[in-house]
Short mmCIF file of C-alpha atoms in Angstrom, two decimals:
data_model
loop_
_atom_site.label_atom_id
_atom_site.label_comp_id
_atom_site.label_asym_id
_atom_site.label_seq_id
_atom_site.Cartn_x
_atom_site.Cartn_y
_atom_site.Cartn_z
CA UNK C 1 12.57 -34.44 60.74
CA UNK C 2 9.63 -32.18 60.07
CA UNK C 3 9.47 -30.77 56.62
CA UNK C 4 10.23 -27.11 56.27
CA UNK C 5 7.38 -24.71 55.66
CA UNK C 6 7.76 -21.22 54.31
CA UNK C 7 5.35 -18.31 54.36
CA UNK C 8 5.47 -16.27 51.19
CA UNK C 9 3.93 -12.88 50.71
CA UNK C 10 2.59 -11.74 47.36
CA UNK C 11 2.67 -7.97 47.28
CA UNK C 12 1.63 -7.80 43.67
CA UNK C 13 -1.16 -9.04 41.42
CA UNK C 14 -0.12 -11.16 38.45
CA UNK C 15 -1.27 -13.93 36.17
CA UNK C 16 1.19 -16.77 36.74
CA UNK C 17 0.86 -19.10 33.79
CA UNK C 18 2.33 -22.58 34.04
CA UNK C 19 2.66 -24.56 30.79
CA UNK C 20 1.20 -28.03 30.99
CA UNK C 21 1.45 -29.89 27.69
CA UNK C 22 1.24 -27.52 24.76
CA UNK C 23 3.30 -24.39 25.48
CA UNK C 24 1.42 -22.35 22.93
CA UNK C 25 -2.08 -22.55 24.37
CA UNK C 26 -3.87 -21.19 27.41
CA UNK C 27 -7.06 -21.16 29.46
CA UNK C 28 -7.97 -24.82 29.40
CA UNK C 29 -5.90 -25.44 26.27
CA UNK C 30 -2.57 -26.22 27.93
CA UNK C 31 -2.12 -23.46 30.52
CA UNK C 32 -3.36 -23.41 34.08
CA UNK C 33 -3.62 -20.63 36.64
CA UNK C 34 -1.86 -21.25 39.96
CA UNK C 35 -1.59 -19.37 43.23
CA UNK C 36 1.55 -17.66 44.45
CA UNK C 37 1.95 -17.20 48.21
CA UNK C 38 4.17 -14.62 49.78
CA UNK C 39 3.96 -13.42 53.42
CA UNK C 40 0.37 -14.51 53.68
CA UNK C 41 -1.19 -12.97 50.56
CA UNK C 42 -2.44 -15.22 47.83
CA UNK C 43 -2.65 -14.11 44.22
CA UNK C 44 -4.67 -16.24 41.82
CA UNK C 45 -5.08 -14.76 38.38
CA UNK C 46 -6.16 -11.19 39.08
CA UNK C 47 -7.95 -11.88 42.32
CA UNK C 48 -6.03 -11.25 45.53
CA UNK C 49 -7.10 -12.80 48.81
CA UNK C 50 -5.33 -11.73 51.99
CA UNK C 51 -4.87 -14.82 54.08
CA UNK C 52 -2.06 -16.55 55.98
CA UNK C 53 -1.10 -19.90 54.54
CA UNK C 54 1.80 -22.28 54.77
CA UNK C 55 3.26 -24.17 51.86
CA UNK C 56 5.00 -27.48 52.48
CA UNK C 57 7.76 -27.75 49.90
CA UNK C 58 8.77 -31.24 50.91
CA UNK C 59 5.46 -32.82 50.05
CA UNK C 60 4.17 -31.97 46.61
CA UNK C 61 5.63 -28.73 45.23
CA UNK C 62 3.14 -26.61 43.36
CA UNK C 63 3.69 -25.84 39.67
CA UNK C 64 4.46 -22.26 40.68
CA UNK C 65 7.38 -23.42 42.85
CA UNK C 66 8.58 -25.69 40.06
CA UNK C 67 9.51 -22.55 38.17
CA UNK C 68 11.96 -21.60 40.88
CA UNK C 69 14.01 -24.79 40.75
CA UNK C 70 14.33 -27.34 37.96
CA UNK C 71 14.83 -30.18 40.43
CA UNK C 72 12.52 -31.41 43.19
CA UNK C 73 13.31 -29.54 46.43
CA UNK C 74 14.92 -31.59 49.22
CA UNK C 75 12.92 -32.63 52.26
CA UNK C 76 14.26 -29.71 54.28
CA UNK C 77 15.41 -27.01 51.87
CA UNK C 78 17.57 -24.26 53.33
CA UNK C 79 15.44 -21.18 53.84
CA UNK C 80 18.17 -18.94 52.52
CA UNK C 81 17.82 -20.35 49.00
CA UNK C 82 14.18 -19.45 48.43
CA UNK C 83 14.01 -15.68 48.99
CA UNK C 84 16.46 -14.87 46.19
CA UNK C 85 14.67 -17.14 43.74
CA UNK C 86 11.31 -15.68 44.64
CA UNK C 87 12.68 -12.16 44.35
CA UNK C 88 13.90 -12.95 40.84
CA UNK C 89 10.45 -14.26 39.93
CA UNK C 90 8.78 -11.20 41.41
CA UNK C 91 11.08 -8.74 39.62
CA UNK C 92 10.54 -10.41 36.26
CA UNK C 93 6.76 -10.54 36.61
CA UNK C 94 6.30 -7.01 37.89
CA UNK C 95 8.53 -5.56 35.19
CA UNK C 96 6.58 -7.13 32.36
CA UNK C 97 2.98 -7.10 33.50
CA UNK C 98 2.29 -3.70 35.03
CA UNK C 99 0.22 -0.98 33.40
CA UNK C 100 0.20 2.60 34.70
CA UNK C 101 -3.29 2.30 36.21
CA UNK C 102 -4.94 -0.30 38.47
CA UNK C 103 -7.04 -3.16 37.06
CA UNK C 104 -10.15 -2.01 38.90
CA UNK C 105 -10.06 1.27 36.97
CA UNK C 106 -9.75 -0.34 33.54
CA UNK C 107 -12.51 -2.70 32.42
CA UNK C 108 -10.33 -4.10 29.66
CA UNK C 109 -7.10 -4.23 31.64
CA UNK C 110 -6.41 -7.87 30.81
CA UNK C 111 -6.83 -7.35 27.06
CA UNK C 112 -4.67 -4.22 27.08
CA UNK C 113 -1.96 -5.87 29.14
CA UNK C 114 -1.74 -8.78 26.72
CA UNK C 115 -1.88 -6.47 23.71
CA UNK C 116 1.01 -4.36 25.01
CA UNK C 117 3.22 -7.42 25.26
CA UNK C 118 2.15 -8.61 21.81
CA UNK C 119 2.88 -5.22 20.20
CA UNK C 120 6.24 -4.98 21.91
CA UNK C 121 7.17 -8.44 20.66
CA UNK C 122 6.06 -7.34 17.21
CA UNK C 123 8.27 -4.25 17.45
CA UNK C 124 11.23 -6.45 18.31
CA UNK C 125 10.45 -8.52 15.26
CA UNK C 126 10.56 -5.34 13.17
CA UNK C 127 13.89 -4.34 14.66
CA UNK C 128 15.35 -7.79 13.99
CA UNK C 129 14.08 -7.89 10.41
CA UNK C 130 15.26 -4.37 9.71
CA UNK C 131 18.75 -5.21 10.91
CA UNK C 132 18.83 -8.17 8.53
CA UNK C 133 17.53 -6.02 5.68
CA UNK C 134 20.24 -3.46 6.21
CA UNK C 135 22.93 -6.09 6.36
CA UNK C 136 21.63 -7.85 3.22
CA UNK C 137 20.81 -4.59 1.41
CA UNK C 138 17.10 -5.20 1.57
CA UNK C 139 14.56 -7.89 0.79
CA UNK C 140 11.88 -5.63 -0.69
CA UNK C 141 8.89 -7.12 -2.46
CA UNK C 142 5.84 -5.65 -4.15
CA UNK C 143 2.30 -6.69 -3.28
CA UNK C 144 -0.35 -6.83 -5.99
CA UNK C 145 -1.43 -3.28 -5.17
CA UNK C 146 2.17 -2.11 -5.75
CA UNK C 147 2.88 -1.04 -2.17
CA UNK C 148 6.13 -2.32 -0.67
CA UNK C 149 5.90 -5.22 1.72
CA UNK C 150 8.50 -6.98 3.82
CA UNK C 151 8.92 -10.00 6.03
CA UNK C 152 8.05 -7.68 8.91
CA UNK C 153 4.58 -6.84 7.50
CA UNK C 154 3.52 -10.46 7.36
CA UNK C 155 5.50 -11.46 10.44
CA UNK C 156 3.92 -8.83 12.68
CA UNK C 157 0.40 -9.78 11.60
CA UNK C 158 1.08 -13.49 12.13
CA UNK C 159 2.72 -12.93 15.51
CA UNK C 160 0.03 -10.66 16.94
CA UNK C 161 -2.71 -12.87 15.52
CA UNK C 162 -1.20 -15.92 17.24
CA UNK C 163 -0.67 -14.12 20.54
CA UNK C 164 -4.20 -12.69 20.67
CA UNK C 165 -5.91 -15.85 19.47
CA UNK C 166 -4.11 -17.84 22.16
CA UNK C 167 -5.54 -15.58 24.86
CA UNK C 168 -8.81 -14.36 23.34
CA UNK C 169 -9.93 -16.88 20.71
CA UNK C 170 -13.48 -15.52 20.59
CA UNK C 171 -12.42 -12.01 19.51
CA UNK C 172 -11.93 -11.75 15.71
CA UNK C 173 -9.17 -9.76 14.06
CA UNK C 174 -9.43 -7.14 11.31
CA UNK C 175 -6.00 -6.52 9.78
CA UNK C 176 -4.33 -5.27 6.64
CA UNK C 177 -2.65 -8.33 5.16
CA UNK C 178 -3.70 -11.74 3.89
CA UNK C 179 -1.51 -14.67 2.89
CA UNK C 180 -2.33 -14.88 -0.83
CA UNK C 181 0.97 -13.31 -1.88
CA UNK C 182 2.91 -15.51 0.53
CA UNK C 183 1.14 -18.67 -0.62
CA UNK C 184 1.95 -17.96 -4.26
CA UNK C 185 5.56 -17.30 -3.32
CA UNK C 186 5.69 -20.51 -1.32
CA UNK C 187 4.15 -22.61 -4.11
CA UNK C 188 6.70 -21.40 -6.64
CA UNK C 189 9.60 -22.27 -4.33
CA UNK C 190 8.53 -25.74 -3.17
CA UNK C 191 10.24 -27.50 -6.06
CA UNK C 192 13.67 -26.52 -4.75
CA UNK C 193 14.17 -27.66 -1.15
CA UNK C 194 17.06 -25.29 -0.49
CA UNK C 195 15.23 -22.34 -2.02
CA UNK C 196 12.06 -23.22 -0.12
CA UNK C 197 13.92 -23.02 3.18
CA UNK C 198 15.06 -19.53 2.26
CA UNK C 199 11.70 -18.47 0.80
CA UNK C 200 9.70 -15.50 1.95
CA UNK C 201 7.40 -17.83 3.90
CA UNK C 202 10.41 -19.39 5.59
CA UNK C 203 11.71 -15.96 6.57
CA UNK C 204 8.32 -15.03 8.04
CA UNK C 205 8.15 -18.32 9.95
CA UNK C 206 11.62 -17.76 11.40
CA UNK C 207 10.81 -14.18 12.40
CA UNK C 208 7.59 -15.21 14.14
CA UNK C 209 9.13 -18.23 15.86
CA UNK C 210 11.97 -16.12 17.22
CA UNK C 211 9.63 -13.62 18.89
CA UNK C 212 6.61 -15.64 20.02
CA UNK C 213 5.93 -15.85 23.75
CA UNK C 214 5.90 -19.64 23.62
CA UNK C 215 9.09 -19.95 21.59
CA UNK C 216 7.31 -20.93 18.40
CA UNK C 217 8.94 -24.37 18.24
CA UNK C 218 5.71 -26.01 17.09
CA UNK C 219 4.89 -23.42 14.42
CA UNK C 220 4.55 -24.59 10.82
CA UNK C 221 4.01 -22.82 7.53
CA UNK C 222 0.30 -23.59 7.69
CA UNK C 223 -0.02 -22.23 11.24
CA UNK C 224 1.67 -18.96 10.31
CA UNK C 225 -0.25 -18.53 7.06
CA UNK C 226 -3.50 -19.32 8.85
CA UNK C 227 -2.69 -16.73 11.51
CA UNK C 228 -2.23 -14.09 8.83
CA UNK C 229 -5.51 -15.02 7.15
CA UNK C 230 -7.32 -14.77 10.48
CA UNK C 231 -7.19 -11.00 9.95
CA UNK C 232 -7.73 -11.08 6.19
CA UNK C 233 -10.61 -9.56 4.28
CA UNK C 234 -12.59 -12.81 4.06
CA UNK C 235 -11.97 -13.99 7.61
CA UNK C 236 -15.17 -12.79 9.24
CA UNK C 237 -18.47 -11.22 8.18
CA UNK C 238 -19.98 -8.72 10.60
CA UNK C 239 -23.50 -7.34 10.55
CA UNK C 240 -25.30 -4.14 11.41
CA UNK C 241 -25.11 -4.82 15.14
CA UNK C 242 -22.20 -3.31 17.15
CA UNK C 243 -19.28 -5.73 17.07
CA UNK C 244 -16.28 -6.64 19.20
CA UNK C 245 -12.96 -7.17 17.42
CA UNK C 246 -9.29 -6.20 17.21
CA UNK C 247 -8.05 -3.79 14.52
CA UNK C 248 -4.40 -4.17 13.50
CA UNK C 249 -2.08 -2.28 11.22
CA UNK C 250 1.03 -4.51 11.24
CA UNK C 251 3.27 -1.74 9.95
CA UNK C 252 1.81 1.68 9.24
CA UNK C 253 4.43 3.48 7.20
CA UNK C 254 6.07 0.55 5.40
CA UNK C 255 8.08 2.95 3.30
CA UNK C 256 9.39 4.49 6.50
CA UNK C 257 10.41 1.04 7.66
CA UNK C 258 12.35 0.51 4.44
CA UNK C 259 13.92 3.97 4.16
CA UNK C 260 16.01 4.01 7.32
CA UNK C 261 16.14 5.25 10.88
CA UNK C 262 15.19 8.84 10.02
CA UNK C 263 11.67 7.76 9.04
CA UNK C 264 8.93 6.54 11.35
CA UNK C 265 6.76 3.45 11.23
CA UNK C 266 4.18 2.22 13.75
CA UNK C 267 2.70 -1.09 14.84
CA UNK C 268 -0.89 -0.18 15.75
CA UNK C 269 -3.48 -2.30 17.56
CA UNK C 270 -6.91 -1.27 18.86
CA UNK C 271 -9.70 -3.11 20.65
CA UNK C 272 -13.28 -2.38 19.62
CA UNK C 273 -15.99 -3.54 22.04
CA UNK C 274 -19.60 -3.34 20.88
CA UNK C 275 -18.67 -0.70 18.33
CA UNK C 276 -16.63 1.54 20.66
CA UNK C 277 -12.84 1.87 20.73
CA UNK C 278 -11.86 0.98 24.30
CA UNK C 279 -8.10 0.44 24.16
CA UNK C 280 -5.17 0.98 21.86
CA UNK C 281 -1.42 0.45 21.59
CA UNK C 282 1.07 2.06 19.23
CA UNK C 283 4.66 0.89 19.05
CA UNK C 284 7.23 3.03 17.23
CA UNK C 285 10.68 1.41 17.50
CA UNK C 286 12.65 4.31 15.99
CA UNK C 287 10.79 7.24 17.60
CA UNK C 288 13.39 9.98 17.91
CA UNK C 289 13.73 13.37 19.51
CA UNK C 290 12.05 15.91 17.27
CA UNK C 291 14.24 18.99 16.81
CA UNK C 292 11.13 21.10 16.17
CA UNK C 293 9.59 20.05 19.47
CA UNK C 294 12.67 20.15 21.65
CA UNK C 295 14.55 17.21 23.08
CA UNK C 296 11.77 15.59 25.06
CA UNK C 297 8.23 14.29 24.94
CA UNK C 298 5.35 16.53 25.92
CA UNK C 299 4.42 14.21 28.73
CA UNK C 300 3.59 15.21 32.28
CA UNK C 301 6.03 13.78 34.79
CA UNK C 302 7.81 14.81 37.93
CA UNK C 303 10.82 12.89 36.70
CA UNK C 304 13.09 13.60 33.76
CA UNK C 305 11.55 13.36 30.31
CA UNK C 306 11.93 10.26 28.18
CA UNK C 307 14.84 10.25 25.78
CA UNK C 308 13.63 7.91 23.05
CA UNK C 309 16.34 8.19 20.44
CA UNK C 310 17.67 4.74 21.36
CA UNK C 311 14.60 2.88 22.55
CA UNK C 312 11.63 4.18 20.56
CA UNK C 313 8.29 4.42 22.31
CA UNK C 314 5.19 2.45 23.27
CA UNK C 315 1.99 4.48 23.61
CA UNK C 316 -1.18 3.07 25.16
CA UNK C 317 -4.67 4.35 25.87
CA UNK C 318 -7.68 2.94 27.70
CA UNK C 319 -11.08 4.59 27.78
CA UNK C 320 -11.31 6.68 30.94
CA UNK C 321 -7.67 6.06 31.91
CA UNK C 322 -5.80 8.51 29.71
CA UNK C 323 -2.90 8.08 27.30
CA UNK C 324 0.53 6.91 28.45
CA UNK C 325 3.92 6.23 26.93
CA UNK C 326 7.23 4.71 27.88
CA UNK C 327 10.47 3.67 26.27
CA UNK C 328 10.59 0.68 24.01
CA UNK C 329 13.34 -1.81 24.73
CA UNK C 330 14.70 -3.59 21.66
CA UNK C 331 16.11 -6.40 23.79
CA UNK C 332 14.43 -9.18 25.73
CA UNK C 333 16.13 -8.30 28.99
CA UNK C 334 14.26 -7.64 32.23
CA UNK C 335 14.76 -3.92 32.56
CA UNK C 336 12.37 -2.97 35.37
CA UNK C 337 13.13 0.72 34.96
CA UNK C 338 12.03 0.71 31.32
CA UNK C 339 8.90 -1.29 31.98
CA UNK C 340 7.94 0.81 34.97
CA UNK C 341 8.51 4.25 33.46
CA UNK C 342 5.05 5.05 32.11
CA UNK C 343 4.41 8.78 31.60
CA UNK C 344 1.01 10.30 31.07
CA UNK C 345 0.71 12.20 27.78
CA UNK C 346 -1.42 15.12 26.71
CA UNK C 347 -2.01 17.21 23.62
CA UNK C 348 -0.47 20.66 23.35
CA UNK C 349 -2.24 23.80 24.55
CA UNK C 350 -2.11 25.78 21.30
CA UNK C 351 -5.25 27.89 20.83
CA UNK C 352 -4.35 29.91 17.71
CA UNK C 353 -4.37 28.42 14.22
CA UNK C 354 -1.33 30.34 13.04
CA UNK C 355 0.64 29.10 16.05
CA UNK C 356 -0.28 25.46 15.53
CA UNK C 357 2.07 22.77 14.25
CA UNK C 358 0.49 20.89 11.35
CA UNK C 359 1.24 17.53 9.80
CA UNK C 360 -0.31 16.08 6.65
CA UNK C 361 -0.07 12.78 4.73
CA UNK C 362 3.14 12.12 2.83
CA UNK C 363 1.15 11.75 -0.40
CA UNK C 364 -0.55 15.16 -0.10
CA UNK C 365 0.70 18.72 -0.37
CA UNK C 366 -0.33 21.76 1.61
CA UNK C 367 -1.53 23.43 -1.59
CA UNK C 368 -4.07 20.63 -2.10
CA UNK C 369 -5.78 21.38 1.22
CA UNK C 370 -8.50 24.02 1.75
CA UNK C 371 -6.56 25.94 4.40
CA UNK C 372 -3.86 26.78 1.87
CA UNK C 373 -5.99 29.65 0.54
CA UNK C 374 -5.74 31.27 3.99
CA UNK C 375 -2.32 30.18 5.25
CA UNK C 376 1.03 29.57 3.66
CA UNK C 377 3.36 27.01 5.20
CA UNK C 378 6.97 26.78 6.28
CA UNK C 379 9.05 24.00 7.76
CA UNK C 380 11.38 26.46 9.46
CA UNK C 381 10.22 26.95 13.03
CA UNK C 382 12.85 29.64 13.58
CA UNK C 383 11.67 31.83 10.72
CA UNK C 384 9.81 35.06 11.37
CA UNK C 385 6.13 34.38 10.63
CA UNK C 386 2.95 36.40 10.47
CA UNK C 387 -0.61 35.36 11.22
CA UNK C 388 -1.02 33.87 7.76
CA UNK C 389 1.73 31.29 7.94
CA UNK C 390 1.78 27.97 9.78
CA UNK C 391 4.47 25.42 10.67
CA UNK C 392 4.27 22.20 8.66
CA UNK C 393 6.16 19.39 10.35
CA UNK C 394 8.02 17.04 7.99
CA UNK C 395 6.84 13.66 9.25
CA UNK C 396 7.14 10.36 7.42
CA UNK C 397 5.65 7.84 7.09
CA UNK C 398 2.01 6.73 7.45
CA UNK C 399 -0.92 8.14 9.40
CA UNK C 400 -0.43 6.63 12.86
CA UNK C 401 2.84 8.46 13.50
CA UNK C 402 0.87 11.71 13.03
CA UNK C 403 -1.67 10.58 15.62
CA UNK C 404 1.24 9.74 17.89
CA UNK C 405 2.66 13.23 17.43
CA UNK C 406 -0.64 14.92 18.28
CA UNK C 407 -1.24 12.68 21.30
CA UNK C 408 2.25 13.38 22.64
CA UNK C 409 1.97 17.14 22.12
CA UNK C 410 4.50 17.44 19.33
CA UNK C 411 1.92 18.45 16.73
CA UNK C 412 -1.33 20.38 17.09
CA UNK C 413 -3.15 19.27 13.94
CA UNK C 414 -3.15 16.29 11.58
CA UNK C 415 -5.13 17.06 8.45
CA UNK C 416 -5.95 14.37 5.87
CA UNK C 417 -8.03 14.85 2.75
CA UNK C 418 -10.17 11.95 1.54
CA UNK C 419 -10.08 11.08 -2.13
CA UNK C 420 -13.13 11.41 -4.37
CA UNK C 421 -13.68 7.68 -3.88
CA UNK C 422 -12.37 7.23 -0.34
CA UNK C 423 -10.31 4.17 0.43
CA UNK C 424 -9.43 5.10 3.98
CA UNK C 425 -8.66 1.99 6.00
CA UNK C 426 -9.91 1.57 9.54
CA UNK C 427 -6.54 0.29 10.80
CA UNK C 428 -4.86 3.53 9.74
CA UNK C 429 -6.94 5.46 12.28
CA UNK C 430 -8.59 3.33 14.99
CA UNK C 431 -5.75 3.14 17.51
CA UNK C 432 -4.71 6.73 16.84
CA UNK C 433 -8.23 7.93 17.57
CA UNK C 434 -8.34 6.63 21.14
CA UNK C 435 -4.77 7.73 21.88
CA UNK C 436 -5.54 11.31 20.82
CA UNK C 437 -8.94 11.41 22.51
CA UNK C 438 -7.65 10.07 25.83
CA UNK C 439 -4.80 12.61 25.64
CA UNK C 440 -7.37 15.42 25.47
CA UNK C 441 -7.67 15.83 21.71
CA UNK C 442 -10.43 15.34 19.18
CA UNK C 443 -10.92 13.35 15.95
CA UNK C 444 -13.72 13.94 13.42
CA UNK C 445 -14.30 14.22 9.70
CA UNK C 446 -14.20 17.64 8.04
CA UNK C 447 -17.84 18.29 8.89
CA UNK C 448 -17.36 17.58 12.58
CA UNK C 449 -18.89 14.09 12.55
CA UNK C 450 -17.42 11.20 14.50
CA UNK C 451 -15.61 8.63 12.36
CA UNK C 452 -17.89 5.62 11.94
CA UNK C 453 -15.88 2.41 12.18
CA UNK C 454 -19.04 0.40 11.41
CA UNK C 455 -19.70 2.13 8.08
CA UNK C 456 -18.37 -0.99 6.36
CA UNK C 457 -21.05 -3.23 7.85
CA UNK C 458 -19.70 -6.50 6.48
CA UNK C 459 -15.94 -6.34 6.95
CA UNK C 460 -15.29 -3.29 9.20
CA UNK C 461 -12.26 -2.49 7.04
CA UNK C 462 -13.10 0.89 5.44
CA UNK C 463 -14.33 4.21 6.82
CA UNK C 464 -16.01 6.99 4.85
CA UNK C 465 -15.23 10.39 6.41
CA UNK C 466 -16.90 13.39 4.84
CA UNK C 467 -14.19 15.47 3.18
CA UNK C 468 -11.36 14.03 5.21
CA UNK C 469 -10.05 13.45 8.73
CA UNK C 470 -9.23 16.18 11.25
CA UNK C 471 -7.14 15.32 14.31
CA UNK C 472 -6.47 18.14 16.75
CA UNK C 473 -5.64 19.13 20.30
CA UNK C 474 -9.31 20.07 20.68
CA UNK C 475 -8.72 23.77 21.33
CA UNK C 476 -8.83 24.84 17.70
CA UNK C 477 -10.89 21.97 16.30
CA UNK C 478 -14.09 23.94 15.73
CA UNK C 479 -12.21 26.85 14.19
CA UNK C 480 -10.45 24.54 11.72
CA UNK C 481 -13.78 22.97 10.73
CA UNK C 482 -15.29 26.41 10.17
CA UNK C 483 -12.33 27.43 8.01
CA UNK C 484 -12.62 24.24 5.98
CA UNK C 485 -16.37 24.60 5.50
CA UNK C 486 -15.93 28.13 4.21
CA UNK C 487 -13.73 26.86 1.39
CA UNK C 488 -15.37 25.92 -1.91
CA UNK C 489 -12.89 23.05 -2.26
CA UNK C 490 -14.68 20.98 0.35
CA UNK C 491 -16.64 18.20 -1.34
#
């Protein structure tokens, strides 16, 4: 009997990764790329070649087909069995790999695609850890600089570091945390085996292993701690030349993470290529409908607006491709509707300062800002206001959620004042900058200069804006700068 042959058509482009030996490595380190055939179109990596080809399943099944059936196919497999299996494969891949613009339009499509998945996994880690914190009434620790830190802080940095290093080992990472606090905690607990298993390091290891793309079965304490240190302050030394690297804020708004569902926190990741921000992803698991902005996002869509009170949001931007958002799913299910529901986002159209919606850092007051001598503030949007009063949105916590609000059209202005000796971190702004700019807004310091991410030539960790940071919809940016410059309080 002749062996059965089936024509398969691939109507989509996808990277099909087949694990060989080590499930946690890729690109010559354990993963191989293989072709998928469907109705005569072959997809290999990102390159599609239209061509008719037959696959003989009885002979030597390809690794791609091995995914569809755990056992070796019979000599003459019934044709009716394969379409359903292939459809399941196609649905899963399309749901999890698509971005809202084609690869040929985005030079860094592959990096952004991988980063979106990494950030979403990190957001799930946050959701899982937060649930455990609430049930156990909180595991809250203090870092040496007295800011609160959780398993999620370290876990997110380790997870994203591992995911990115697996795919892009040549691109360094600049991130907020290092493992020194964890290592000291681990050393003090090693004497007691039971306590060591329940140590902070053990909790981080469990959180990372439970959310890694490869299952994390081979992860050890040293692997996780090393992944955290890959983004630490002594991990890499840059120079004066433009550099390529990732910038990560594992959790911007840690206090918001700890305070409950009414407060925001963001996982923020940006890609810098030769000194320019080219892509960014912000994940906000508890993004809710803002009563001051109505019950929907300010995103352009012919469909219904996104209701994010249950799913949070993922926002992405790529240079030249705009800013987009969709729901965040806190489960690992294959919900094609969620993964395919990208909506393009834009800043608001406000063109009058007194009509703008402002947000400021949680640690600063309106009275400490130069505009306070010209405008009073209210948090009541329904109140009767004159031309000398603005709306101040109560938004907590961190800086990136303010960028997210401006990029989505919920706020018009984010105003931050730098301290006398500025300690503004690059990861608090990098991803927000590209999301706002691609949404039509503008980001500068208080003198109208672009924020220089390379000002810290060695570590790329600190920026030095003159006066502070101004994030706007672009329409009233120049007017705000002029108002600030006319104030004697500008340093």
